[in-house]
Structures are given as C-alpha cells and as structure tokens.
Amino acid sequence: MMKLGYQTNTWGGVVGHPAGVTSVKDLYYLANGSTEEALKDIAATGYTGFEIFDGNLMQYIDKKEELKKLMADHSLDLIGVYSGANFIFPDILEEELLKMEKVAAFASELGATHFVVGGGAIRTNGILESDYIDLGHALDKVVAIAEKYGLIPSYHPHLGTIVESPEQLDKLMSLTSIYLCPDTAHIEAGGGDPVEVIKKYSSRIKYIHFKDYDNGQFLPLGEGHQNFDEMIKALEEINYDGWITVELDSYPDPKKGAEISRAFLRKFNL
C-alpha cells in the first residue's frame, strides 16, 4: 500500500538561507513559513507523513524534542529531508558535503527514511560535459553519507540545474549509483514524460514526488494535465509500496492546496 505525504515548503515558498550568500556551510533551502502550521494542516488534510527542507529541519537542531512532540501530536512520520548543492565546484564540495552530513545525521535521529538532493549548477558560460562526471561522483559521496545514517539517497531532477531534460537525466544516471526521485512536474517542464521515466528507471525508484503541471505552472493534483492514472499504474506494476509525497512550491492557501490534492488521490483509493 502506497503511503501519502506532503512537503512543508508550500507554507512559505521555495527560498533559501541568506547566510549561504557568504558561507557555503549555511547554504540551506529554507521555506519562510511556519513548520508548526504546516504539520497541523498536513495532518488535518489526511496525509500521514511530511518531507521538509534541510534549512527548516535544522532550525530544530537545538529543539529536537519540540519537533518530536509536534510529529507525535499530529501522528506524522518524517519521510525525509530535501537538500541541494552546486556539486560541480571542487573548492566548495567538501563544505557542501559536510553540511549534508549534519542534515542526514539529524534527520536519522528523527526517524527519517529518505535523503533527497537536487542540484548540479549551471555555469554562467554554459554546461561542460565534465560537469556531469563531477556531479555523478559527488552524488556517489551523497550515497555514502546517506547510507552511513541509514537513509535512502535519491536524486531529484530540477529546473535550473544541469539535469532538466530527459537526455540530461539519462546522462547523469549512467554516471552515479544514486536512486532517482522523479518529480513529475519538473520532468514534464524539462521536456520529459513522467510515465516513461518511471518505467525506464523503475529499479532505481524508492521515492517519488507528485505535482501537477499546466501552461508553465505547478498546480495541485487534478488541476493540470499530468497523467497520474498511468503513473500510478506504472508504480503498481513494480509493486511500489513506498511514499508518494505531494509537493507544491507555493499556493495562495497552502492548506487548500493540500486538500485539493488529497481529494484527487482518493479516486485511486489512496
């Protein structure tokens, strides 16, 4: 039975930690909303788990019991944490990986299952072929970090990185051992077919993000044109029994967006 979770980033949007401008070790993803409100709304709309940005998780590094109480009060599992990095610049890679190790260690303490990363910087003067090799090697180091703390490592293709298109994804996946976390809307926005990606990489999918897409916009499930019927069928064919996390980077009423997606998924008996 597939399990349903939600990303807390809708409460505050996709931004970043300002300290990262001058300090790579503090370059976290950070949604500027309330994690407390997010967990309350996620539970109220019928999800049983949540994913959180690394920056929002690390806000609780000295308040671990507070976060554990929030999770218990709302009967929510911490599915995983999302992080990211440039990955292709040797001079800062060590700092990026040390940051990720701190995040992975804390996530593991809280019972997380997944460690998800995005990234691979686009250079000002364009992508070098060697950037894919460097990204692949860096992601293998992420695998080692995640597995050290009992987490499942996955790569999340993302707009604004060197892995947007199907061809770029294929190039990277041949260069690394990391699992794939398909984000269905980012795959389509990059010119790919999420159904085909799920089928092609079925043996490397331990986790997946759902969001709908139409006319250049990320939308609640059912409000775009993504073919979730075929995606869920493809997942069922590989006996997928892991988490499906709904992610919506921003929405005027975050709780309402979560409700729309949850109602849509009930048609699949999820």
Short mmCIF file of N, CA, C and O in Angstrom, two decimals, residues 1-4 210 232 236 244 262 265-270:
data_model
loop_
_atom_site.label_atom_id
_atom_site.label_comp_id
_atom_site.label_asym_id
_atom_site.label_seq_id
_atom_site.Cartn_x
_atom_site.Cartn_y
_atom_site.Cartn_z
N MET A 1 0.84 -1.18 0.00
CA MET A 1 0.00 0.00 0.00
C MET A 1 0.88 1.25 0.00
O MET A 1 1.74 1.42 0.87
N MET A 2 0.68 2.10 -1.00
CA MET A 2 1.45 3.34 -1.07
C MET A 2 0.99 4.29 0.04
O MET A 2 -0.18 4.33 0.40
N LYS A 3 1.95 5.05 0.57
CA LYS A 3 1.67 5.98 1.66
C LYS A 3 1.79 7.41 1.14
O LYS A 3 2.61 7.68 0.25
N LEU A 4 1.01 8.32 1.72
CA LEU A 4 0.94 9.68 1.20
C LEU A 4 1.51 10.70 2.18
O LEU A 4 1.16 10.72 3.36
N PHE A 210 4.87 13.90 -6.44
CA PHE A 210 3.78 14.23 -7.35
C PHE A 210 3.48 15.73 -7.27
O PHE A 210 3.34 16.28 -6.18
N ILE A 232 0.41 5.99 -11.62
CA ILE A 232 0.09 5.08 -10.51
C ILE A 232 0.03 3.64 -11.01
O ILE A 232 0.50 2.71 -10.33
N GLU A 236 2.21 0.62 -9.58
CA GLU A 236 1.60 -0.64 -9.13
C GLU A 236 2.24 -1.84 -9.81
O GLU A 236 2.40 -2.91 -9.20
N ILE A 244 4.49 8.41 -1.57
CA ILE A 244 4.26 9.42 -2.60
C ILE A 244 4.12 10.74 -1.85
O ILE A 244 3.21 10.89 -1.02
N ARG A 262 -5.26 15.93 -1.94
CA ARG A 262 -5.68 14.75 -1.18
C ARG A 262 -7.00 14.21 -1.71
O ARG A 262 -7.17 12.98 -1.84
N LEU A 265 -6.42 12.25 -4.94
CA LEU A 265 -5.79 10.93 -4.78
C LEU A 265 -6.77 9.87 -4.26
O LEU A 265 -6.52 8.68 -4.43
N ARG A 266 -7.87 10.29 -3.69
CA ARG A 266 -8.85 9.31 -3.19
C ARG A 266 -9.49 8.54 -4.34
O ARG A 266 -9.97 7.41 -4.13
N LYS A 267 -9.49 9.09 -5.51
CA LYS A 267 -10.06 8.36 -6.67
C LYS A 267 -9.26 7.12 -7.00
O LYS A 267 -9.74 6.21 -7.68
N PHE A 268 -8.00 7.08 -6.49
CA PHE A 268 -7.13 5.91 -6.70
C PHE A 268 -7.12 5.00 -5.46
O PHE A 268 -6.27 4.12 -5.34
N ASN A 269 -8.05 5.26 -4.56
CA ASN A 269 -8.12 4.51 -3.30
C ASN A 269 -6.85 4.64 -2.47
O ASN A 269 -6.41 3.70 -1.80
N LEU A 270 -6.25 5.82 -2.55
CA LEU A 270 -5.03 6.12 -1.78
C LEU A 270 -5.39 7.02 -0.60
O LEU A 270 -6.31 7.80 -0.67
#
